[in-house]
Amino acid sequence: MTIPIKRTYKDTVFRLLFSDAENALSLYNALGGTDYKDSSQLEFNTLENAIYMNIKNDISFLISDTLNLYEHQSTINSNIPLRNLFYVSDLLQKYVKLNSEKSIYGVPLIPLPNPRFMVFYNGTENFPERKVFKLSDSFIRDDLKPALELEVLVINVNPGFNEDLKKKCPILRDYITYVECIRENKKHM
């Protein structure tokens, strides 16, 4: 008897692991070369089925005036900058409502956290160690300087790629080991 593997197991496990503050902080430190120790400094703000467009992101949190949006992907998705634009727009609207007495129509500048967009790729397609996807790549006219840009760093976390990152974040390394075990067992089970 064959037990079917849930198609979204990788995404589900990624969200489960990195919605834990200690694990998210470990990944944040590994990515940025920081050494934060207090996971209570993280303020999660992950979108769960936003009302419009039925969108949700994998993991997002604030720390040290940085808004971090982390996604897991097992397929290459060229639209990830557009998706992240929708996510960050929703998150910033909520941030301003909660953290500012100022009006967006007022004169004083409203300070915003600096957004960082990361995708952790572990699919089977050939993909470089790191690649930046840009929102401007989707614009119909490429002869104009874009007035809006959003860059998403896609990091290949498959075995043999970004091993230093996985060494710095053992939970990410363990997650990839788990994915590889399922991938291997799926071949003969």
Coordinates of N, CA and C in Angstrom, one line a residue:
M1 N 0.8 -1.2 0.0 CA 0.0 0.0 0.0 C 0.9 1.2 0.0
T2 N 0.6 2.1 -0.9 CA 1.4 3.4 -1.0 C 0.6 4.5 -0.3
I3 N 1.3 5.2 0.6 CA 0.7 6.3 1.3 C 1.1 7.6 0.5
P4 N 0.2 8.3 0.0 CA 0.5 9.5 -0.8 C 1.2 10.6 0.1
I5 N 2.2 11.2 -0.5 CA 2.8 12.3 0.2 C 2.1 13.6 -0.1
K6 N 1.8 14.4 1.0 CA 1.1 15.6 0.8 C 2.0 16.5 -0.1
R7 N 1.4 17.0 -1.2 CA 2.1 17.8 -2.1 C 2.8 19.0 -1.5
T8 N 2.2 19.6 -0.5 CA 2.8 20.8 0.1 C 3.6 20.6 1.3
Y9 N 4.1 19.4 1.5 CA 4.8 19.0 2.8 C 6.0 20.0 3.0
K10 N 6.7 20.3 1.9 CA 7.9 21.2 2.1 C 7.5 22.5 2.7
D11 N 6.5 23.1 2.1 CA 6.1 24.5 2.5 C 5.5 24.4 3.9
T12 N 4.7 23.4 4.2 CA 4.1 23.2 5.6 C 5.2 23.1 6.6
V13 N 6.2 22.3 6.4 CA 7.3 22.1 7.3 C 8.1 23.4 7.5
F14 N 8.4 24.0 6.3 CA 9.2 25.3 6.4 C 8.5 26.3 7.2
R15 N 7.2 26.5 7.0 CA 6.4 27.4 7.8 C 6.4 27.0 9.3
L16 N 6.3 25.8 9.6 CA 6.2 25.3 10.9 C 7.6 25.6 11.6
L17 N 8.6 25.2 11.0 CA 10.0 25.4 11.6 C 10.3 26.9 11.8
F18 N 10.1 27.7 10.8 CA 10.6 29.1 10.9 C 9.5 30.0 11.4
S19 N 8.4 29.5 11.9 CA 7.5 30.4 12.6 C 7.8 30.3 14.1
D20 N 8.8 29.5 14.4 CA 9.4 29.5 15.8 C 10.4 30.6 15.8
A21 N 10.3 31.4 16.9 CA 11.2 32.6 17.0 C 12.7 32.3 17.0
E22 N 13.0 31.2 17.7 CA 14.5 30.8 17.8 C 15.0 30.4 16.5
N23 N 14.2 29.7 15.7 CA 14.6 29.2 14.4 C 14.7 30.4 13.4
A24 N 13.7 31.2 13.4 CA 13.7 32.4 12.6 C 14.9 33.3 12.8
L25 N 15.2 33.5 14.1 CA 16.4 34.3 14.5 C 17.7 33.7 14.0
S26 N 17.8 32.4 14.1 CA 19.0 31.7 13.6 C 19.2 31.9 12.1
L27 N 18.1 31.8 11.4 CA 18.2 32.0 9.9 C 18.5 33.5 9.6
Y28 N 17.9 34.4 10.3 CA 18.2 35.8 10.2 C 19.6 36.1 10.4
N29 N 20.2 35.6 11.5 CA 21.6 35.8 11.9 C 22.5 35.2 10.8
A30 N 22.2 34.0 10.3 CA 23.0 33.3 9.3 C 23.0 34.1 8.0
L31 N 21.9 34.7 7.6 CA 21.8 35.5 6.4 C 22.5 36.8 6.5
G32 N 22.4 37.4 7.6 CA 22.9 38.8 7.7 C 24.3 38.9 8.4
G33 N 24.8 37.8 8.9 CA 26.0 37.9 9.7 C 25.9 38.6 11.0
T34 N 24.7 38.6 11.6 CA 24.4 39.2 12.9 C 24.5 38.2 13.9
D35 N 24.4 38.6 15.2 CA 24.5 37.7 16.3 C 23.5 38.0 17.4
Y36 N 22.2 38.3 17.0 CA 21.2 38.5 17.9 C 20.9 37.3 18.8
K37 N 20.7 37.5 20.0 CA 20.5 36.3 20.9 C 19.0 36.3 21.5
D38 N 18.4 37.4 21.5 CA 17.0 37.5 22.2 C 15.9 37.3 21.1
S39 N 15.4 36.1 21.0 CA 14.3 35.9 20.0 C 13.0 36.7 20.3
S40 N 12.9 37.2 21.5 CA 11.7 38.0 21.8 C 11.7 39.4 21.0
Q41 N 12.9 39.7 20.4 CA 13.0 40.9 19.6 C 12.2 40.8 18.3
L42 N 11.9 39.5 17.9 CA 11.2 39.3 16.6 C 9.7 39.6 16.8
E43 N 9.2 40.2 15.9 CA 7.7 40.5 15.9 C 7.1 39.9 14.6
F44 N 6.5 38.7 14.7 CA 5.9 38.1 13.5 C 4.7 38.9 13.0
N45 N 4.6 38.9 11.7 CA 3.5 39.6 11.1 C 3.1 38.9 9.8
T46 N 3.3 37.6 9.8 CA 3.0 36.7 8.6 C 1.5 36.9 8.2
L47 N 1.3 37.1 6.9 CA -0.1 37.2 6.4 C -0.7 35.8 6.3
E48 N -1.9 35.7 6.8 CA -2.7 34.5 6.8 C -4.0 34.7 6.0
N49 N -3.9 34.3 4.7 CA -5.1 34.5 3.8 C -5.7 35.9 3.9
A50 N -4.9 36.8 3.4 CA -5.4 38.2 3.4 C -6.7 38.3 2.6
I51 N -7.6 39.2 3.0 CA -8.9 39.2 2.4 C -9.0 39.4 0.9
Y52 N -8.1 40.3 0.4 CA -8.1 40.4 -1.1 C -7.1 39.4 -1.7
M53 N -7.4 38.9 -2.8 CA -6.6 37.9 -3.5 C -6.2 36.6 -2.8
N54 N -6.8 36.4 -1.6 CA -6.5 35.2 -0.9 C -5.0 34.9 -0.8
I55 N -4.2 35.9 -0.4 CA -2.8 35.7 -0.4 C -2.3 35.4 1.0
K56 N -1.2 34.7 1.1 CA -0.5 34.5 2.4 C 0.9 34.3 2.0
N57 N 1.8 34.8 2.9 CA 3.2 34.6 2.7 C 3.7 33.5 3.7
D58 N 4.9 33.0 3.5 CA 5.4 32.0 4.4 C 5.7 32.5 5.8
I59 N 6.7 33.3 5.9 CA 7.1 33.9 7.1 C 7.5 35.3 6.9
S60 N 7.0 36.2 7.8 CA 7.5 37.6 7.8 C 7.6 38.1 9.3
F61 N 8.6 38.9 9.5 CA 8.8 39.4 10.9 C 9.6 40.7 10.8
L62 N 9.5 41.4 11.9 CA 10.3 42.6 12.1 C 11.3 42.4 13.1
I63 N 12.5 42.9 12.9 CA 13.6 42.9 13.9 C 14.6 44.0 13.5
S64 N 15.0 44.8 14.4 CA 16.0 45.8 14.2 C 15.6 46.7 13.0
D65 N 14.4 47.2 13.0 CA 13.9 48.0 11.9 C 14.0 47.4 10.5
T66 N 14.0 46.1 10.4 CA 14.0 45.4 9.1 C 12.8 44.5 9.1
L67 N 12.1 44.6 7.9 CA 10.9 43.8 7.7 C 11.4 42.7 6.8
N68 N 11.4 41.4 7.3 CA 11.9 40.3 6.6 C 10.8 39.4 6.0
L69 N 10.8 39.2 4.8 CA 9.8 38.3 4.1 C 10.5 37.1 3.6
Y70 N 10.3 35.9 4.1 CA 10.9 34.7 3.7 C 9.9 33.8 3.1
E71 N 10.2 33.3 1.9 CA 9.4 32.3 1.2 C 10.2 31.1 0.9
H72 N 9.4 30.0 0.8 CA 10.0 28.7 0.4 C 9.4 28.4 -1.0
Q73 N 10.2 27.9 -1.9 CA 9.7 27.6 -3.2 C 10.4 26.3 -3.7
S74 N 9.6 25.4 -4.2 CA 10.2 24.2 -4.8 C 10.1 24.3 -6.3
T75 N 9.5 25.4 -6.8 CA 9.5 25.6 -8.3 C 10.0 27.1 -8.5
I76 N 10.6 27.3 -9.7 CA 11.0 28.6 -10.0 C 9.8 29.5 -10.4
N77 N 9.7 30.6 -9.7 CA 8.5 31.5 -10.0 C 9.0 32.9 -10.3
S78 N 8.9 33.2 -11.5 CA 9.4 34.6 -12.0 C 8.5 35.7 -11.4
N79 N 7.3 35.4 -11.0 CA 6.4 36.4 -10.4 C 6.6 36.6 -8.9
I80 N 7.6 36.1 -8.3 CA 7.8 36.3 -6.9 C 8.0 37.7 -6.5
P81 N 8.6 38.6 -7.3 CA 8.7 40.0 -7.0 C 7.3 40.6 -6.9
L82 N 6.4 40.3 -7.8 CA 5.1 40.8 -7.8 C 4.3 40.4 -6.6
R83 N 4.4 39.1 -6.3 CA 3.8 38.6 -5.1 C 4.3 39.3 -3.8
N84 N 5.6 39.5 -3.8 CA 6.2 40.2 -2.6 C 5.7 41.6 -2.5
L85 N 5.5 42.3 -3.7 CA 5.0 43.6 -3.7 C 3.6 43.6 -3.0
F86 N 2.8 42.7 -3.3 CA 1.4 42.6 -2.7 C 1.6 42.4 -1.2
Y87 N 2.5 41.4 -0.8 CA 2.7 41.1 0.6 C 3.2 42.4 1.4
V88 N 4.2 43.0 0.8 CA 4.8 44.1 1.6 C 3.9 45.3 1.6
S89 N 3.1 45.5 0.6 CA 2.1 46.6 0.6 C 1.1 46.4 1.8
D90 N 0.6 45.2 1.9 CA -0.4 44.8 3.0 C 0.3 45.0 4.3
L91 N 1.5 44.5 4.5 CA 2.2 44.5 5.7 C 2.5 46.0 6.1
L92 N 2.9 46.8 5.2 CA 3.3 48.2 5.5 C 2.0 49.0 5.9
Q93 N 0.9 48.7 5.2 CA -0.4 49.4 5.6 C -0.7 49.0 7.1
K94 N -0.5 47.8 7.5 CA -0.8 47.4 8.9 C 0.2 48.0 9.8
Y95 N 1.5 48.1 9.4 CA 2.5 48.6 10.2 C 2.2 50.1 10.5
V96 N 1.9 50.9 9.5 CA 1.6 52.3 9.6 C 0.4 52.5 10.6
K97 N -0.6 51.7 10.4 CA -1.8 51.9 11.3 C -1.4 51.6 12.7
L98 N -0.6 50.6 13.0 CA -0.2 50.3 14.4 C 0.9 51.1 15.0
N99 N 1.8 51.7 14.2 CA 3.0 52.3 14.7 C 3.1 53.8 14.4
S100 N 2.1 54.4 13.9 CA 2.3 55.8 13.5 C 1.0 56.6 13.8
E101 N 1.2 57.7 14.4 CA 0.1 58.7 14.6 C -0.1 59.6 13.4
K102 N 0.9 59.6 12.5 CA 1.0 60.4 11.4 C 0.1 59.9 10.3
S103 N -0.4 60.8 9.5 CA -1.2 60.4 8.3 C -0.4 60.4 7.1
I104 N -0.7 59.4 6.2 CA 0.1 59.3 4.9 C -0.2 60.6 4.1
Y105 N -1.2 61.4 4.4 CA -1.5 62.6 3.7 C -0.9 63.8 4.3
G106 N -0.2 63.6 5.5 CA 0.4 64.7 6.2 C 1.8 65.0 5.7
V107 N 2.4 66.1 6.2 CA 3.7 66.5 5.8 C 4.8 65.7 6.4
P108 N 4.8 65.3 7.7 CA 5.9 64.6 8.2 C 6.1 63.2 7.6
L109 N 7.4 62.9 7.3 CA 7.7 61.6 6.8 C 7.4 60.5 7.8
I110 N 6.8 59.4 7.3 CA 6.5 58.3 8.2 C 7.7 57.3 8.0
P111 N 8.4 57.0 9.1 CA 9.6 56.1 8.9 C 9.0 54.7 8.8
L112 N 9.7 53.9 7.9 CA 9.3 52.5 7.6 C 10.4 51.6 7.8
P113 N 10.2 50.4 8.2 CA 11.3 49.4 8.3 C 11.8 49.1 6.9
N114 N 13.0 48.7 6.8 CA 13.6 48.4 5.5 C 13.2 46.9 5.2
P115 N 12.6 46.7 4.0 CA 12.2 45.4 3.7 C 13.3 44.5 3.0
R116 N 13.3 43.3 3.3 CA 14.3 42.3 2.7 C 13.4 41.1 2.3
F117 N 13.6 40.7 1.0 CA 12.9 39.6 0.4 C 13.8 38.5 0.1
M118 N 13.5 37.3 0.7 CA 14.3 36.1 0.4 C 13.4 34.9 0.1
V119 N 13.9 34.2 -0.9 CA 13.2 32.9 -1.2 C 14.3 31.8 -1.1
F120 N 13.8 30.7 -0.4 CA 14.7 29.6 -0.2 C 14.2 28.5 -1.2
Y121 N 15.0 28.2 -2.2 CA 14.6 27.3 -3.3 C 15.2 25.9 -3.0
N122 N 14.3 24.9 -3.1 CA 14.8 23.5 -2.9 C 14.1 22.6 -3.9
G123 N 13.9 23.1 -5.1 CA 13.3 22.2 -6.1 C 14.3 21.4 -6.8
T124 N 13.9 20.7 -7.9 CA 14.8 19.8 -8.6 C 15.3 20.4 -9.9
E125 N 14.8 21.5 -10.3 CA 15.3 22.2 -11.5 C 16.7 22.7 -11.3
N126 N 17.6 22.7 -12.3 CA 18.9 23.3 -12.2 C 18.7 24.8 -11.9
F127 N 19.4 25.3 -10.9 CA 19.3 26.7 -10.5 C 20.6 27.1 -9.8
P128 N 21.1 28.4 -10.1 CA 22.3 28.8 -9.5 C 22.2 28.9 -8.0
E129 N 23.4 29.1 -7.4 CA 23.4 29.3 -5.9 C 22.6 30.4 -5.4
R130 N 22.7 31.6 -6.1 CA 21.9 32.7 -5.7 C 21.5 33.5 -7.0
K131 N 20.3 34.0 -7.0 CA 19.9 34.8 -8.2 C 18.9 35.9 -7.7
V132 N 19.0 37.1 -8.2 CA 18.0 38.1 -7.9 C 17.0 38.3 -9.0
F133 N 15.7 38.2 -8.5 CA 14.6 38.5 -9.4 C 14.1 39.9 -9.2
K134 N 13.9 40.6 -10.2 CA 13.5 42.0 -10.1 C 12.0 42.2 -10.6
L135 N 11.3 43.1 -9.9 CA 10.0 43.4 -10.4 C 10.0 44.1 -11.8
S136 N 11.0 44.9 -12.0 CA 11.1 45.6 -13.3 C 11.3 44.7 -14.5
D137 N 11.7 43.4 -14.2 CA 11.8 42.5 -15.3 C 10.4 42.2 -15.9
S138 N 9.3 42.4 -15.2 CA 8.0 42.2 -15.7 C 7.4 43.4 -16.4
F139 N 8.0 44.5 -16.3 CA 7.4 45.7 -16.9 C 7.4 45.6 -18.4
I140 N 6.3 45.9 -19.0 CA 6.1 45.8 -20.5 C 7.2 46.6 -21.2
R141 N 7.4 47.8 -20.8 CA 8.4 48.6 -21.5 C 9.7 48.6 -20.7
D142 N 10.7 48.1 -21.4 CA 12.1 48.0 -20.7 C 13.0 49.2 -21.2
D143 N 12.4 50.1 -22.0 CA 13.2 51.2 -22.4 C 13.2 52.4 -21.5
L144 N 12.3 52.3 -20.4 CA 12.2 53.4 -19.4 C 12.9 53.0 -18.1
K145 N 13.4 53.9 -17.5 CA 14.0 53.6 -16.1 C 12.8 53.4 -15.2
P146 N 12.8 52.2 -14.5 CA 11.7 51.9 -13.6 C 11.6 52.9 -12.5
A147 N 10.4 53.3 -12.2 CA 10.1 54.2 -11.1 C 9.8 53.4 -9.8
L148 N 9.7 52.1 -10.0 CA 9.4 51.2 -8.9 C 10.3 49.9 -9.1
E149 N 11.0 49.5 -8.0 CA 11.8 48.3 -8.1 C 11.6 47.5 -6.8
L150 N 11.6 46.2 -6.9 CA 11.6 45.3 -5.8 C 12.5 44.2 -6.2
E151 N 13.4 43.8 -5.3 CA 14.4 42.8 -5.6 C 14.2 41.6 -4.6
V152 N 14.1 40.4 -5.1 CA 14.0 39.2 -4.3 C 15.2 38.4 -4.5
L153 N 15.9 38.1 -3.4 CA 17.1 37.2 -3.5 C 16.6 35.7 -3.4
V154 N 16.8 34.9 -4.4 CA 16.5 33.5 -4.4 C 17.8 32.7 -4.1
I155 N 17.7 32.0 -3.0 CA 18.9 31.2 -2.5 C 18.6 29.7 -2.7
N156 N 19.4 29.1 -3.4 CA 19.3 27.6 -3.6 C 19.9 26.9 -2.4
V157 N 19.0 26.2 -1.7 CA 19.4 25.5 -0.4 C 19.5 24.0 -0.6
N158 N 19.5 23.5 -1.8 CA 19.7 22.1 -2.1 C 21.1 21.7 -1.7
P159 N 21.3 20.3 -1.5 CA 22.6 19.8 -1.2 C 23.7 20.3 -2.2
G160 N 24.8 20.8 -1.6 CA 25.9 21.3 -2.5 C 25.8 22.8 -2.7
F161 N 24.8 23.4 -2.3 CA 24.6 24.8 -2.5 C 24.5 25.6 -1.2
N162 N 25.1 26.7 -1.1 CA 25.0 27.6 0.1 C 25.3 26.8 1.4
E163 N 26.3 25.9 1.4 CA 26.6 25.1 2.5 C 27.0 25.9 3.7
D164 N 27.7 27.1 3.5 CA 28.0 27.9 4.6 C 26.8 28.5 5.4
L165 N 25.8 28.8 4.6 CA 24.5 29.3 5.2 C 23.9 28.2 6.1
K166 N 23.9 27.0 5.5 CA 23.3 25.9 6.3 C 24.1 25.5 7.5
K167 N 25.4 25.7 7.4 CA 26.3 25.4 8.6 C 26.0 26.5 9.7
K168 N 25.7 27.7 9.3 CA 25.4 28.8 10.3 C 24.0 28.6 10.8
C169 N 23.1 28.0 10.1 CA 21.7 27.8 10.5 C 21.4 26.3 10.5
P170 N 21.7 25.6 11.6 CA 21.5 24.1 11.6 C 20.1 23.7 11.3
I171 N 19.1 24.4 11.7 CA 17.7 24.0 11.4 C 17.4 24.1 9.9
L172 N 18.0 25.0 9.2 CA 17.8 25.0 7.7 C 18.5 23.8 7.1
R173 N 19.7 23.4 7.6 CA 20.4 22.2 7.2 C 19.5 21.0 7.4
D174 N 19.0 20.9 8.6 CA 18.1 19.7 9.0 C 16.9 19.7 8.1
Y175 N 16.3 20.8 7.8 CA 15.1 20.9 7.0 C 15.5 20.3 5.6
I176 N 16.6 20.7 5.0 CA 17.0 20.2 3.7 C 17.3 18.7 3.8
T177 N 17.9 18.2 4.8 CA 18.1 16.8 5.0 C 16.8 16.0 5.0
Y178 N 15.8 16.6 5.7 CA 14.5 16.0 5.7 C 13.9 15.9 4.3
V179 N 14.0 17.0 3.6 CA 13.4 17.1 2.2 C 14.1 16.0 1.3
E180 N 15.4 15.9 1.5 CA 16.2 15.0 0.7 C 15.8 13.5 1.0
C181 N 15.6 13.2 2.3 CA 15.2 11.9 2.7 C 13.8 11.5 2.0
I182 N 12.9 12.4 2.0 CA 11.6 12.2 1.4 C 11.8 12.0 -0.1
R183 N 12.6 12.9 -0.7 CA 12.8 12.8 -2.1 C 13.4 11.4 -2.5
E184 N 14.4 11.0 -1.8 CA 15.0 9.7 -2.0 C 14.0 8.5 -1.8
N185 N 13.3 8.5 -0.7 CA 12.4 7.5 -0.4 C 11.2 7.4 -1.4
K186 N 10.8 8.6 -1.9 CA 9.7 8.6 -2.8 C 10.1 7.9 -4.1
K187 N 11.3 7.7 -4.4 CA 11.7 7.0 -5.7 C 11.4 5.5 -5.6
H188 N 11.5 4.9 -4.4 CA 11.2 3.5 -4.4 C 10.1 3.1 -3.4
M189 N 9.3 4.0 -2.9 CA 8.2 3.7 -2.0 C 6.9 4.1 -2.6

